[in-house]
Coordinates of C-alpha atoms and ligand atoms in Angstrom, one line a residue:
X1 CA 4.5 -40.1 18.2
X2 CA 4.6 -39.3 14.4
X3 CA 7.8 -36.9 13.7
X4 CA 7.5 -33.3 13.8
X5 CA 6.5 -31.6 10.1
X6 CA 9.5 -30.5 9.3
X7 CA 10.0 -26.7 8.3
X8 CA 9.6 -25.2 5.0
X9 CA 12.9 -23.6 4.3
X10 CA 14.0 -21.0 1.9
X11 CA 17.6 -18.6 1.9
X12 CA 18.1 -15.2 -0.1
X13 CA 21.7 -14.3 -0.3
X14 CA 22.9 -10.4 -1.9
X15 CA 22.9 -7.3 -0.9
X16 CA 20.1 -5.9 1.5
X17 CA 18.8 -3.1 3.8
X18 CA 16.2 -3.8 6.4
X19 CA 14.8 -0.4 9.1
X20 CA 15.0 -0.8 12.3
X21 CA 13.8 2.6 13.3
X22 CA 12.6 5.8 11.9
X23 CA 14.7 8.5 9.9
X24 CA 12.5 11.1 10.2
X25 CA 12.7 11.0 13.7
X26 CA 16.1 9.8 14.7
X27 CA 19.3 9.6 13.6
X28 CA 19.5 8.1 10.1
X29 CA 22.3 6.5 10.5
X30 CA 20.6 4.4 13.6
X31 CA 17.7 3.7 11.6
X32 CA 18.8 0.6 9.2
X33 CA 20.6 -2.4 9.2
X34 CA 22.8 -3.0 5.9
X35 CA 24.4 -5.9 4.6
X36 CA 26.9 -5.9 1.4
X37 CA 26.3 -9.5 0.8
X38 CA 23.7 -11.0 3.6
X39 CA 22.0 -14.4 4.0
X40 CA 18.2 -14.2 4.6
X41 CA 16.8 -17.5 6.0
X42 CA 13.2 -18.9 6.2
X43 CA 11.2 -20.9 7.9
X44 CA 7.7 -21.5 7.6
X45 CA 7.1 -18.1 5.6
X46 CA 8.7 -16.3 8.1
X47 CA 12.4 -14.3 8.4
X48 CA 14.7 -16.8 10.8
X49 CA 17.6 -15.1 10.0
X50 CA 19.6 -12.2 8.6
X51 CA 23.2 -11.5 8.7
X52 CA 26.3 -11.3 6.6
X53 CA 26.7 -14.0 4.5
X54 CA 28.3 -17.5 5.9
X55 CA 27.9 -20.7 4.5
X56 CA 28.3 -21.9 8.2
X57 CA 24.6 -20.5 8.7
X58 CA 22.9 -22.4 5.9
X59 CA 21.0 -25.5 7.3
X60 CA 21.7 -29.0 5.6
X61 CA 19.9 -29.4 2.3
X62 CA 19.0 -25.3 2.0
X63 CA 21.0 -23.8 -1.0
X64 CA 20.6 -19.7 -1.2
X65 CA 18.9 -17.7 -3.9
X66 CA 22.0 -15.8 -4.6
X67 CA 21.1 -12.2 -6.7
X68 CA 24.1 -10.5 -7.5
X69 CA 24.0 -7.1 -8.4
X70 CA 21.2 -6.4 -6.8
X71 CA 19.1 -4.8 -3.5
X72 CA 16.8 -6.8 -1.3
X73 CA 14.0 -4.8 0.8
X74 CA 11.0 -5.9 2.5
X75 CA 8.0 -6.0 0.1
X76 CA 6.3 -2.6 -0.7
X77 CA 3.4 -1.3 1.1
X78 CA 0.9 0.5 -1.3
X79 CA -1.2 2.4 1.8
X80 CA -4.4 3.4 -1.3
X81 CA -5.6 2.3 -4.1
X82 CA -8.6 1.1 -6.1
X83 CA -8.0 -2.5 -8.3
X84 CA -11.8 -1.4 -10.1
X85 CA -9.7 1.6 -11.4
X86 CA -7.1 -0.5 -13.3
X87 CA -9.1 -0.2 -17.0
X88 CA -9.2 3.4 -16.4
X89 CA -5.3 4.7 -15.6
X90 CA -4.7 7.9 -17.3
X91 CA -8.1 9.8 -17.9
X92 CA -7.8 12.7 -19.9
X93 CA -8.7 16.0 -18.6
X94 CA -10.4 16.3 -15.3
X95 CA -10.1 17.2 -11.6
X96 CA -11.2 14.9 -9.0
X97 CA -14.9 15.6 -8.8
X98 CA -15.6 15.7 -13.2
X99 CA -13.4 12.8 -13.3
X100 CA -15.3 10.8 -10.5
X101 CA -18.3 11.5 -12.3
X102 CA -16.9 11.2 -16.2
X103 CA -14.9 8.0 -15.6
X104 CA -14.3 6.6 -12.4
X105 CA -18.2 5.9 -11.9
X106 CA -18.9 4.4 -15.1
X107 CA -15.9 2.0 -14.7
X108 CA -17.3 1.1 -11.5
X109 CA -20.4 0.2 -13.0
X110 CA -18.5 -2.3 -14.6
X111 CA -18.0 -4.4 -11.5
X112 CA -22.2 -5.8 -11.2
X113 CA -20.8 -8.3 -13.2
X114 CA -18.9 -10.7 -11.1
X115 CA -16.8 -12.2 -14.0
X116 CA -15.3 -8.6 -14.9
X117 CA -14.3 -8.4 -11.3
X118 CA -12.4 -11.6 -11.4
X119 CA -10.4 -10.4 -14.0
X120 CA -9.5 -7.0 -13.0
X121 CA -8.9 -8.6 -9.4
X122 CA -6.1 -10.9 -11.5
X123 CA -4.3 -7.9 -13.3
X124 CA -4.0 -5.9 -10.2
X125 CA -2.5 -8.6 -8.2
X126 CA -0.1 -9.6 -10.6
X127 CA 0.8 -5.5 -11.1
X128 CA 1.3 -5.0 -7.7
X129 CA 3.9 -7.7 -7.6
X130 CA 5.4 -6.9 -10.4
X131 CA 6.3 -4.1 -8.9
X132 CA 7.6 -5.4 -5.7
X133 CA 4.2 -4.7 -3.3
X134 CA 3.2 -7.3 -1.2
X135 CA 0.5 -5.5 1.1
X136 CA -2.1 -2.7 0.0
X137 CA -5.0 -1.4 1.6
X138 CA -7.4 -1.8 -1.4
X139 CA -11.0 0.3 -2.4
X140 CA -13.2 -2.5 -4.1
X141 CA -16.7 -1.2 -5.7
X142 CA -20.0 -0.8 -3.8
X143 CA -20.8 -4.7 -4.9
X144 CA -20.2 -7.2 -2.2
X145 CA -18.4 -9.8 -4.9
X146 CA -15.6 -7.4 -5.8
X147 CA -14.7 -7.9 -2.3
X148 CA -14.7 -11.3 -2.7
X149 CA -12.6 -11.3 -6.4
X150 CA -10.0 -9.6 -4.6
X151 CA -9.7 -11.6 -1.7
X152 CA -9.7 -14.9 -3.3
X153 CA -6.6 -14.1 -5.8
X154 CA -4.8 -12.3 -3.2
X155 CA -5.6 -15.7 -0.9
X156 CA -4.0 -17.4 -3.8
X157 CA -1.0 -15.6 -3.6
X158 CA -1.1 -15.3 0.2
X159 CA -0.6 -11.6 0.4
X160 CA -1.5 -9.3 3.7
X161 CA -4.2 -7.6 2.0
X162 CA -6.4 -5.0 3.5
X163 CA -9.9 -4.6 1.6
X164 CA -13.2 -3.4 1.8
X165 CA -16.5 -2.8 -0.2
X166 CA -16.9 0.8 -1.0
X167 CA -19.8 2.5 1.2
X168 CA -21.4 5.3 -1.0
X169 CA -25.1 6.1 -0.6
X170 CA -25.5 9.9 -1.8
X171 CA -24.1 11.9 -4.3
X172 CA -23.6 8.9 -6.6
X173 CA -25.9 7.0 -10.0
X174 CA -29.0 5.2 -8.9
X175 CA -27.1 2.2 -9.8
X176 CA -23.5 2.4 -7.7
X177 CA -25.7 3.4 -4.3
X178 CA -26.0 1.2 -1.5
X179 CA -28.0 2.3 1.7
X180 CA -27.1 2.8 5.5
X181 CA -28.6 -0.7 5.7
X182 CA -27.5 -2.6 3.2
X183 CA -23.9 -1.2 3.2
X184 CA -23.5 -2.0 6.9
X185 CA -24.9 -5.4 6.6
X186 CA -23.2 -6.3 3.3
X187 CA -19.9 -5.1 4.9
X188 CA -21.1 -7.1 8.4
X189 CA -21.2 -10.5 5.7
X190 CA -17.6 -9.6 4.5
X191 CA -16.1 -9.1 7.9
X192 CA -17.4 -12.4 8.8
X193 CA -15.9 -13.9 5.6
X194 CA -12.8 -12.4 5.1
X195 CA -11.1 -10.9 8.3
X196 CA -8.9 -12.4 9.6
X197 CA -8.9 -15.2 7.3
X198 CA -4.9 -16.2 6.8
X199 CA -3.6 -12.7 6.0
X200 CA -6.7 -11.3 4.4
X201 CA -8.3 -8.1 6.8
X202 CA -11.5 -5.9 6.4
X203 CA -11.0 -2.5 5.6
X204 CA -14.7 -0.6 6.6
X205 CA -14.3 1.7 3.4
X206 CA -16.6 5.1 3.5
X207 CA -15.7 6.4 0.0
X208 CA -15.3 10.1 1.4
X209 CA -17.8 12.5 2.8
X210 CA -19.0 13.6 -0.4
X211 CA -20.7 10.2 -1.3
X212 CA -21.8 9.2 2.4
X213 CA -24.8 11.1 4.3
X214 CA -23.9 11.4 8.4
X215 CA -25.8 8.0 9.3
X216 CA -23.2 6.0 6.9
X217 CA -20.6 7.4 8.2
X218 CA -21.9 6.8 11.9
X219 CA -22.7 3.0 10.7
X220 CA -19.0 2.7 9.6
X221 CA -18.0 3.5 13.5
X222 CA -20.8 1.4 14.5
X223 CA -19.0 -2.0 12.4
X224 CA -15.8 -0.8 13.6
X225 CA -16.8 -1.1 17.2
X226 CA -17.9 -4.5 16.3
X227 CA -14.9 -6.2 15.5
X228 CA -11.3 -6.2 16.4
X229 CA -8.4 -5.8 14.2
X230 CA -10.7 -4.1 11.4
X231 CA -8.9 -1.0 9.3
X232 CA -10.8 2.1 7.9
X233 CA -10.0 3.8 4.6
X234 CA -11.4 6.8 3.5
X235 CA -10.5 10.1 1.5
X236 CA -9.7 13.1 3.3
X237 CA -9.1 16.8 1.8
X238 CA -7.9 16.2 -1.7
X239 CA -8.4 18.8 -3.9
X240 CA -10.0 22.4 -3.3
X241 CA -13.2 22.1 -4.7
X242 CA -13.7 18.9 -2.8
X243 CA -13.2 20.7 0.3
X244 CA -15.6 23.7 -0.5
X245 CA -18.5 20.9 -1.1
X246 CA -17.8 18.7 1.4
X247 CA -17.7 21.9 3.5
X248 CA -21.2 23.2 2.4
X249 CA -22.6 19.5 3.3
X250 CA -21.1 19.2 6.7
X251 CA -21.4 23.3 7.9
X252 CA -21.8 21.8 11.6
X253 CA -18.4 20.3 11.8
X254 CA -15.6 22.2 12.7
X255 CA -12.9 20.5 9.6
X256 CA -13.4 17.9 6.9
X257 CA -11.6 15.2 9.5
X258 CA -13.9 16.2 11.9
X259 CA -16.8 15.0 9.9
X260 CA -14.9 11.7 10.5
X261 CA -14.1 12.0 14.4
X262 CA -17.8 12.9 14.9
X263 CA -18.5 9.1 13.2
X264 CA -15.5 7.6 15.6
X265 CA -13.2 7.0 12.7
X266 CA -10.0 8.7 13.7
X267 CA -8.4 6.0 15.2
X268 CA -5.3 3.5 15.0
X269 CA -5.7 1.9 11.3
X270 CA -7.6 4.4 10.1
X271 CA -5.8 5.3 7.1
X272 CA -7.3 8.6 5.4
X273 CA -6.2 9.3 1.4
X274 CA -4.7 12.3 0.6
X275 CA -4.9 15.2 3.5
X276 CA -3.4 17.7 1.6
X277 CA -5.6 20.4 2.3
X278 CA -5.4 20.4 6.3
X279 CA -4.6 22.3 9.3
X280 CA -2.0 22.0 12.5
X281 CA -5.2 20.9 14.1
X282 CA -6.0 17.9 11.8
X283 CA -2.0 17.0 11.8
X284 CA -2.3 16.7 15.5
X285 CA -5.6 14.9 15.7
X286 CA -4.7 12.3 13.7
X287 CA -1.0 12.3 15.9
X288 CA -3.1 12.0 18.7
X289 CA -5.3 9.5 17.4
X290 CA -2.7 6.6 16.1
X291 CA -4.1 7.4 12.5
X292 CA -2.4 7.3 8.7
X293 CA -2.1 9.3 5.7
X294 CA -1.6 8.0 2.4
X295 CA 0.6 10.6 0.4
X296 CA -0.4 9.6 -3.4
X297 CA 1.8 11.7 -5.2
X298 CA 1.1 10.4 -8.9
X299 CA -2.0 11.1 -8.5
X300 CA -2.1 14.5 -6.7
X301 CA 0.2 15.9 -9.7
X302 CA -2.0 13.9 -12.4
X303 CA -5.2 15.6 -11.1
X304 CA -3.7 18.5 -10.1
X305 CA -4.6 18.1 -6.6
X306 CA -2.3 19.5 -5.0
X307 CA 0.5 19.4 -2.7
X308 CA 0.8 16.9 0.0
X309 CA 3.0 18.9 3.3
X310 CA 5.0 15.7 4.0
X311 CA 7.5 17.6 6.2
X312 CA 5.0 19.3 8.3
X313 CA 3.1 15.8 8.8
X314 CA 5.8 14.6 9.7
X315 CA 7.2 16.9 12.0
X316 CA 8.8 15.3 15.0
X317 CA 6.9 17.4 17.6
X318 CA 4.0 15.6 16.7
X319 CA 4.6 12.9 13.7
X320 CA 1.5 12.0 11.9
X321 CA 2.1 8.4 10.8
X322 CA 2.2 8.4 6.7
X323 CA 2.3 5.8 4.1
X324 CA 2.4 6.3 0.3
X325 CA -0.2 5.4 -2.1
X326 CA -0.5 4.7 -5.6
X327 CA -3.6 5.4 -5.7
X328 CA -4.3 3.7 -9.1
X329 CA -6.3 4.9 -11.2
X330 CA -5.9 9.0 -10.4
X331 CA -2.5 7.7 -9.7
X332 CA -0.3 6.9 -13.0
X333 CA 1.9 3.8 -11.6
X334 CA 1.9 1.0 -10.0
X335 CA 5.4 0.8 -9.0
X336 CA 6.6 2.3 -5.6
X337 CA 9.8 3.4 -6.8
X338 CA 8.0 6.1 -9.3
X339 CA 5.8 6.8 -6.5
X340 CA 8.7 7.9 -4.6
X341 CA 10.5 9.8 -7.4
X342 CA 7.4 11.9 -7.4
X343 CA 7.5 12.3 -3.8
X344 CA 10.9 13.6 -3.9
X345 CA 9.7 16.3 -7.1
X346 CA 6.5 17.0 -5.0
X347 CA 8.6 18.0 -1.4
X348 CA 11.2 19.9 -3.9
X349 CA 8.1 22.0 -5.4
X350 CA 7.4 23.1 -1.6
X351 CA 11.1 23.6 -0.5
X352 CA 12.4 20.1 0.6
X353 CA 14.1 17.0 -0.2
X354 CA 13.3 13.7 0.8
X355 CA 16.4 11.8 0.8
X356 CA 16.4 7.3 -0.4
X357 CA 16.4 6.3 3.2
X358 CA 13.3 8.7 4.3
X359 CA 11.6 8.0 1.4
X360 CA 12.5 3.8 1.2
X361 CA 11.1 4.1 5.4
X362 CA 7.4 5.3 3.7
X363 CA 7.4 2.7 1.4
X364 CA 8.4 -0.4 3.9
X365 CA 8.4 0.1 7.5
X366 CA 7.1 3.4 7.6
X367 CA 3.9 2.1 5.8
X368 CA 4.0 -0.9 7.9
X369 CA 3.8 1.3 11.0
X370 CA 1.3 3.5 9.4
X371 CA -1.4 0.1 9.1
X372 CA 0.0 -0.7 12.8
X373 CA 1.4 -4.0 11.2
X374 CA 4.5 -3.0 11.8
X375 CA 5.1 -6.2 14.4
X376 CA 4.4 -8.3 11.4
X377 CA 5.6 -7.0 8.5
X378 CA 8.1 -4.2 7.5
X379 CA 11.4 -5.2 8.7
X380 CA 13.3 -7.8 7.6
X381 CA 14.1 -9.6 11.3
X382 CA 13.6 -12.5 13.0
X383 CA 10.0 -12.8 13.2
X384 CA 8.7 -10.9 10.6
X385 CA 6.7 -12.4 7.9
X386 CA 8.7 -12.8 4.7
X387 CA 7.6 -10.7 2.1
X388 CA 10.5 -9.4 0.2
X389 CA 11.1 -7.2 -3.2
X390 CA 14.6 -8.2 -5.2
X391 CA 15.4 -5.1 -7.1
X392 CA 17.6 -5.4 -10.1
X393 CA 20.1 -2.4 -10.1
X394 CA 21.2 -3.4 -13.8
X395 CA 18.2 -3.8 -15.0
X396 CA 18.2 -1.8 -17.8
X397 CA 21.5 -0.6 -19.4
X398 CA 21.2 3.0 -17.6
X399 CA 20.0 2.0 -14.7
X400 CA 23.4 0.1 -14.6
X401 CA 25.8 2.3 -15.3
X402 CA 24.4 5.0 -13.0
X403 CA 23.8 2.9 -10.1
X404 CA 27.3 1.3 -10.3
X405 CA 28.5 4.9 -9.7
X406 CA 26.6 4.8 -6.2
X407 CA 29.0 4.6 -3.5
X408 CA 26.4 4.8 -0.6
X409 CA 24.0 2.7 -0.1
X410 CA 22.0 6.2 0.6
X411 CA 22.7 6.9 -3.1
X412 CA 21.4 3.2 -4.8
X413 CA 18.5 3.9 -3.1
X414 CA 17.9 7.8 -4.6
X415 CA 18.5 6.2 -7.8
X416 CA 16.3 3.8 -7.3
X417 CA 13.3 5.6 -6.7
X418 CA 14.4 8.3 -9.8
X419 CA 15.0 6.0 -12.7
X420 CA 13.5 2.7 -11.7
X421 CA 10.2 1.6 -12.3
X422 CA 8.5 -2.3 -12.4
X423 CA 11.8 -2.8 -14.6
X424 CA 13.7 -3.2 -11.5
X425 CA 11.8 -5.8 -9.5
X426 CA 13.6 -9.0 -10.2
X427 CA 11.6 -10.8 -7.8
X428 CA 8.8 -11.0 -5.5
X429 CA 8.4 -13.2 -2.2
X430 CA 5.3 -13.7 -0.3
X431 CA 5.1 -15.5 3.0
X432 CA 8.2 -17.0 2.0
X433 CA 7.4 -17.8 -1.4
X434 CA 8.3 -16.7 -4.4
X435 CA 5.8 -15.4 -6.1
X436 CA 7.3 -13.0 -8.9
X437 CA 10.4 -13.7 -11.3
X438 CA 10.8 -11.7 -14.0
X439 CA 13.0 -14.1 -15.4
X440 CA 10.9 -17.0 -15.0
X441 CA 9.7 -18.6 -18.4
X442 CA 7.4 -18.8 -19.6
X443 CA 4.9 -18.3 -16.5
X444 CA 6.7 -15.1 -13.9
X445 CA 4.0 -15.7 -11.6
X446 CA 3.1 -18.9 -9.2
X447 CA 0.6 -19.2 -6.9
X448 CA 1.4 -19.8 -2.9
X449 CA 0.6 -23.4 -3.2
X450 CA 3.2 -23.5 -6.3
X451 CA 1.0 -23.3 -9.3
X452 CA 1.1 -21.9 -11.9
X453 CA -0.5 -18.2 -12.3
X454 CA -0.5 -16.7 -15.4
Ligands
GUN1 N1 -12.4 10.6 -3.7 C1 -13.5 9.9 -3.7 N2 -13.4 8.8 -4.5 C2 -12.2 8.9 -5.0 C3 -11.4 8.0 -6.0 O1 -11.9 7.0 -6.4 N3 -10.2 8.4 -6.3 C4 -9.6 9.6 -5.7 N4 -8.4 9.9 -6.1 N5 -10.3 10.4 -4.9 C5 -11.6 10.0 -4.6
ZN2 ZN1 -8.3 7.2 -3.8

């Protein structure tokens, strides 16, 4: 008998905080696990262990990454966003549907060319973990290869991606259209490709109702019938003048999400953008239904969108399941920490205050659950895959000096999310791997398999 492989081993020693339940809905305090100076162990890209720190624990031959002054959390979960929208962050001087049609399209464009989509697919990886995200659900363009460019660098990296060719046959240039044919059977080709291939997974993505007629959106339910496991993303309700038009298009159905119901895509992993112009109604359906919101608040206050009713989805009489988005390129950051810092200045605008351990949950777990991959990822614990962010709490002079005035662990992460940016991710581990360190010279970035990345 040749030996057993043996395991790929890895250990993480500092300070960390894992959830273990929700605090929106119970109490916080029962919510989180907490460990002044823990060990992390891995095996074979997954968490084998995590508990105070003893030396005892360590196998033979394993020696810990030990980072002092600092906080280790799962990996962030970015729950929307668009890598062909990385050339285009912060375009001046529009609301959603002038600034689809002033920039976002023509950037779009851009992607026919497979090389450009190779290289935009390399910047947005390496943004995302620079900023401490290991999973995103990901808009490509309408052409079939940007599916592919993003897939094959995130492969390289071995991130749980979610991804999916943009469906868009009305309401669009000649040029970025597919049809109800070709978009179903150029997203058919990608499933078969892509899902379930290591930790990549098909997102069927129907831009929004404004850009697909009724029979696109029907042949989105029809591929998500097809397949197990697959995710939807869409945009739901953004801004006003969205919602008159998509109103006038749709006069039959009763709500914008019930444009989508009527297509059979409120369901679990269906993760609409946005939602911040609905109803009780909507809030329950998608309770009801198992699906997500994505609360982008960068780019809600960037385009002037409006305010997303974070409380009231989340109310626990019926608790709609929400992630946050960066939603890159309405959105103004990559980093989940600013995207939470606006969270906390968009509940204040409407009366309420999302505390570091709510707002951490939407960014880890809480996004986790929202893609129902919360058996997978999320939580440091036995089991889980080991994606991890390392963030840095002196890592600029400021940042030090306030966060060394936190007593609570409550209080690192509220300053956290207010002052900290990409500047505080020290380090990024995929699968087990690590994939990110800022300090590492003069390359930060290395592939899965070790190589260098750029
Ligand atoms: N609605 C339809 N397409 C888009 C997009 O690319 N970005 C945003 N923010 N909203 C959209
Ligand atoms: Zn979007």
């Amino acid at each position: 008998m040749p030996p057993e492989p043996r395991p790929r081993r890895a250990a993480l020693r500092g300070q960390a905080i894992s959830f273990s339940g929700n605090p929106f809905l119970q109490a916080p305090r029962d919510c989180f696990v907490h460990h002044e100076d823990a060990l992390i162990l891995i095996e074979d890209g997954r968490i084998a262990a995590f508990a105070p720190y003893d030396p005892a624990l360590l196998p033979p031959g394993v020696t810990p990454v030990h980072y002092e002054n600092a906080l280790i959390t799962v990996g962030f979960v970015d729950a929307h966003v668009h890598y062909p929208q990385v050339g285009m962050v912060g375009a001046f001087g529009e609301q959603l549907l002038a600034w689809l049609e002033r920039y976002t399209f023509p950037a779009e464009r851009a992607f026919a060319d497979p090389a450009h989509a190779e290289a935009a697919a390399r910047i947005f990886l390496r943004e995302i973990l620079r900023a401490g995200t290991t999973t995103a659900s990901v808009y490509c363009t309408v052409h079939p290869h940007s599916v592919d460019a993003l897939f094959a660098e995130s492969e390289r990296f071995n991130t749980l991606m979610v991804a999916g060719k943009v469906l868009m046959d009305s309401h669009a240039p000649d040029d970025l259209r597919d049809t109800v044919e070709s978009g179903y059977e150029d997203s058919l080709a990608l499933i078969r490709r892509w899902h379930g291939r290591g930790r990549q997974h098909y997102g069927v993505t129907p831009r929004y109702a404004g850009s697909c007629s009724a029979a696109q959106l029907d042949s989105a339910g029809a591929l998500l019938r097809g397949h197990e496991g697959l995710f939807l993303q869409t945009h739901l309700s953004e801004s006003p003048a969205e919602v008159a038009w998509v109103r006038d298009l749709f006069p039959a159905r009763s709500s914008y999400l019930d444009i989508y119901a009527h297509a059979g895509l409120v369901r679990p992993r269906a993760i609409f953008g946005h939602g911040i112009h609905v109803g009780e109604e909507e809030f329950c359906t998608c309770h009801a239904a198992g699906a997500a919101l994505a609360h982008c608040p960068t780019s809600n206050l960037f385009l002037g969108s409006g305010l997303f009713r974070l409380f009231d989805a989340l109310d626990p009489r019926r608790p709609v399941r929400v992630a946050i988005g960066t939603d890159i390129g309405a959105g103004t950051s990559f980093s989940a920490l600013r995207t939470l810092g606006e969270a906390y200045k968009v509940a204040a605008l409407r009366g309420d205050a999302l505390d570091g351990l709510r707002a951490f949950h939407l960014a880890t777990l809480g996004g986790a659950a929202a893609l129902h991959l919360d058996d997978r990822i999320g939580r440091i614990a036995p089991g889980y895959d080991a994606d991890l962010c390392v963030l840095g709490l002196d890592a600029t002079p400021f940042l030090a000096f306030r966060t060394a005035r936190c007593e609570r662990v409550e209080d690192l992460m509220f300053v956290l999310m207010t002052l900290g940016d990409e500047r505080a991710v020290r380090a990024t581990w995929v699968a087990g791997e690590c994939v990110y360190d800022a300090a590492r010279r003069p390359d930060p970035f290395r592939y899965a398999d070790g190589a260098a990345a750029g």
